[in-house]
mmCIF file of C-alpha atoms in Angstrom:
data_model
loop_
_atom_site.group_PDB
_atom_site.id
_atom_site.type_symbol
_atom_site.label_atom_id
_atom_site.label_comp_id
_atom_site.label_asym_id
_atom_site.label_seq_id
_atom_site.Cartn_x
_atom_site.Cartn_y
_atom_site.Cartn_z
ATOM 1 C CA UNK A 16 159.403 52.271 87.332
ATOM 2 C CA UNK A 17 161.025 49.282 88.873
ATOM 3 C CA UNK A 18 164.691 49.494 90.818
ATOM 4 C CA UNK A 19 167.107 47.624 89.871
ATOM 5 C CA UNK A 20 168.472 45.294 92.453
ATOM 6 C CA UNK A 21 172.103 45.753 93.359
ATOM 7 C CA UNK A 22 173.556 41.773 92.697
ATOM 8 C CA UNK A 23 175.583 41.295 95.949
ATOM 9 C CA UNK A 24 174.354 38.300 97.849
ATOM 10 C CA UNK A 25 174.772 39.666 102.010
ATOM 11 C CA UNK A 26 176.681 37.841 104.571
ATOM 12 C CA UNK A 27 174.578 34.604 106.111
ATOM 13 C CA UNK A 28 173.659 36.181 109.372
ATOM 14 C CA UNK A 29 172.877 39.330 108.052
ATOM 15 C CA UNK A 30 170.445 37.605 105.808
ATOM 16 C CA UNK A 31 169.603 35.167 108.167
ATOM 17 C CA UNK A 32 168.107 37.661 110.902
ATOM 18 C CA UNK A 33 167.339 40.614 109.010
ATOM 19 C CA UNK A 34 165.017 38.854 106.417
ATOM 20 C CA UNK A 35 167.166 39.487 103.016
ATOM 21 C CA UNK A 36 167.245 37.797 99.869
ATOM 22 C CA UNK A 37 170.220 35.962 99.658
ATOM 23 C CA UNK A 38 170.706 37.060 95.975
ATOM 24 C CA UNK A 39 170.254 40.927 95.935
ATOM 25 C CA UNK A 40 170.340 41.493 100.247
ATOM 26 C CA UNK A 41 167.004 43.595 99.566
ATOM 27 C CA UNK A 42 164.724 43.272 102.614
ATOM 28 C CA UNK A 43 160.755 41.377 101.626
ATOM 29 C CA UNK A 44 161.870 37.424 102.322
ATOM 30 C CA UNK A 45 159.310 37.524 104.658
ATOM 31 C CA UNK A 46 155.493 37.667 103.828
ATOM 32 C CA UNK A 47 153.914 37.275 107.356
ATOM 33 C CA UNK A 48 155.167 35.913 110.302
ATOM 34 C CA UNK A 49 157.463 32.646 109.021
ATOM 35 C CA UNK A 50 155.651 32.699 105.954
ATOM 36 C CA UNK A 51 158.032 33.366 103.073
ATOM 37 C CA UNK A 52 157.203 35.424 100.290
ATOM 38 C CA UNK A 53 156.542 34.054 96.190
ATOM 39 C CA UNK A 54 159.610 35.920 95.466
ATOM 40 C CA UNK A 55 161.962 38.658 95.744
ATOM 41 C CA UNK A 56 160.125 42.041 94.538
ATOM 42 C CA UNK A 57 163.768 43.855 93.598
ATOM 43 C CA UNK A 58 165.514 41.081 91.937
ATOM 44 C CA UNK A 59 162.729 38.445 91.145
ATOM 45 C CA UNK A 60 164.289 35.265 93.064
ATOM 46 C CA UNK A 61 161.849 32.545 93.181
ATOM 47 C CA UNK A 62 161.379 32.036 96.931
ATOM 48 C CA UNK A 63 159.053 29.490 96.329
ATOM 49 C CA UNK A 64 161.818 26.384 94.573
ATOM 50 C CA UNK A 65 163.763 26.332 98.105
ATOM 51 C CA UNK A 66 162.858 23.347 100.195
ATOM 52 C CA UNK A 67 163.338 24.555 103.433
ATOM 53 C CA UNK A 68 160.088 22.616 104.973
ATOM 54 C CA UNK A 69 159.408 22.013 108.811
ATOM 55 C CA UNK A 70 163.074 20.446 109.486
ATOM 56 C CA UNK A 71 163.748 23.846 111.421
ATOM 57 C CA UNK A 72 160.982 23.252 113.355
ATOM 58 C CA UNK A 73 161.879 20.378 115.694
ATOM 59 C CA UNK A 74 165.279 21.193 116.445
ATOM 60 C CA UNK A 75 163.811 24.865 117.261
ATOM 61 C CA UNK A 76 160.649 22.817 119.520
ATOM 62 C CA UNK A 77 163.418 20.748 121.459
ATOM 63 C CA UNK A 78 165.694 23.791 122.232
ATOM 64 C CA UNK A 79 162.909 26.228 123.271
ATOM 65 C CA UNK A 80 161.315 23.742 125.334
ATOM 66 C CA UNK A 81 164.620 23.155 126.939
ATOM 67 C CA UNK A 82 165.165 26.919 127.579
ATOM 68 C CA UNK A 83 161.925 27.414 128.528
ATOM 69 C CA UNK A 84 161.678 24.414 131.518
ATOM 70 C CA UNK A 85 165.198 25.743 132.907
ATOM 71 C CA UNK A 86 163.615 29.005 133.132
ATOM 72 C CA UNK A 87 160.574 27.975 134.611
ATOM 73 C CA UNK A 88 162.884 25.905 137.305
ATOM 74 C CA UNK A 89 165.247 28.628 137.704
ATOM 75 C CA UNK A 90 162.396 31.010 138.596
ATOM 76 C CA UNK A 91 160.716 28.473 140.814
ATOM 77 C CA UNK A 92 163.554 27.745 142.978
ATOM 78 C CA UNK A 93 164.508 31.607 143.216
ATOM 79 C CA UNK A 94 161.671 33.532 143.476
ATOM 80 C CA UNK A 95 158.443 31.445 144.462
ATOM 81 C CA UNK A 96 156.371 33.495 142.431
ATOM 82 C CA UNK A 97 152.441 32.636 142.452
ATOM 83 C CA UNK A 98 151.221 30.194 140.112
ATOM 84 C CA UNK A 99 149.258 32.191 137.641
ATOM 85 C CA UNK A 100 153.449 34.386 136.860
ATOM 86 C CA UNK A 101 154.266 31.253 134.898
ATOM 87 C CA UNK A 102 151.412 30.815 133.278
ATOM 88 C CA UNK A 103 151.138 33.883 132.196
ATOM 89 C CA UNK A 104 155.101 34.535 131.273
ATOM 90 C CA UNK A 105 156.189 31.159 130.184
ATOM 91 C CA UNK A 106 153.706 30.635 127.036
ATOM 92 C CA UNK A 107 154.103 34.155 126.039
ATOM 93 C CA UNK A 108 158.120 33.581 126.238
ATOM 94 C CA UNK A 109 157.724 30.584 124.195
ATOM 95 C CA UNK A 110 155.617 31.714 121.434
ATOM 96 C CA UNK A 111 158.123 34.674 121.114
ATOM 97 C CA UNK A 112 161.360 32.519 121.332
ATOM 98 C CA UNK A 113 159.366 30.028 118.448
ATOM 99 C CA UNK A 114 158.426 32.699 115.830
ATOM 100 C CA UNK A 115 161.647 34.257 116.274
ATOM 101 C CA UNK A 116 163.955 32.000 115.684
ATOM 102 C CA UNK A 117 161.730 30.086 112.972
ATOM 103 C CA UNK A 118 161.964 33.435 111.055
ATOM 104 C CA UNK A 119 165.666 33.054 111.461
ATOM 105 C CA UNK A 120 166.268 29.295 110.651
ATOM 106 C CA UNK A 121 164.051 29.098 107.993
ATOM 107 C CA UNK A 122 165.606 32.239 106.652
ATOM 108 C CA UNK A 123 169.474 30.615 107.332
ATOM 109 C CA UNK A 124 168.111 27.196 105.844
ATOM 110 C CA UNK A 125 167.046 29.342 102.628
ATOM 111 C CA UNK A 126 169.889 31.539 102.739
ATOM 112 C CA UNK A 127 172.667 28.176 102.642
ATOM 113 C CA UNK A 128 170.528 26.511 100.128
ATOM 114 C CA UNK A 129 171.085 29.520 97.692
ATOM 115 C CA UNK A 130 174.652 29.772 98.294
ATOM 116 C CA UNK A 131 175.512 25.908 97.884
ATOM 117 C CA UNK A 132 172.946 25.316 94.819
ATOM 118 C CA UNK A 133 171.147 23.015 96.714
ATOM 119 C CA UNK A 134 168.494 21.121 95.123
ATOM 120 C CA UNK A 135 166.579 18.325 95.766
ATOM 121 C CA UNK A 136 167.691 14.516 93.993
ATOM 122 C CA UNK A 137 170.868 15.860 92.755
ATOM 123 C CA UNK A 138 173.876 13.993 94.210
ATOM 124 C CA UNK A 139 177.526 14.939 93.281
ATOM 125 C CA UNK A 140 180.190 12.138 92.334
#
């Protein structure tokens, strides 16, 4: 027996960091990681004709980095700490602060394209 899929698309942020479909709000946008899944399993929304693509990517790559040097620094200059802390805390931190927020812009990026109708070679007068 399948459920039916209550039709109220959720806030952006909600959707954004919690993984919902930005038709029906039901949680499965997500099939791994960053990995989106073929499609919606309560309401059937084709996941797969959003061109969300790798543009989340380097903006994300630029502002971890940043985040992750003025840590580094910060922790330097206060603390001293042995060599082998930042090796093992910084690439941990940044692998973290990468999947994370890919998850969420990719789901954001999905999430506006829905709500605007966005599609690709379609320009408005």
């Amino acid at each position: 027996m399948v459920r039916r899929a209550r039709l109220m698309a959720p806030p952006p942020l909600a959707a954004a960091f919690k993984g919902l479909c930005p038709r029906c709000g039901a949680r499965g946008l997500f099939d791994g990681p960053i990995r989106f899944a073929p499609k919606c399993r309560a309401c059937g929304l084709d996941f797969t004709a959003f061109n969300v693509g790798d543009g989340p990517a380097a903006f994300l790559t630029l502002i971890v980095g940043a985040v992750v040097v003025i840590g580094a620094v910060t922790l330097e200059l206060a603390a001293s700490p042995p060599f082998w802390v930042h090796i093992l805390l910084w690439p941990a931190i940044a692998l973290a602060l990468v999947v994370g927020g890919l998850r969420v812009s990719k789901a954001a990026l999905l999430q506006s394209e829905y709500r605007n109708a966005a599609r690709e070679g379609r320009i408005e007068d």
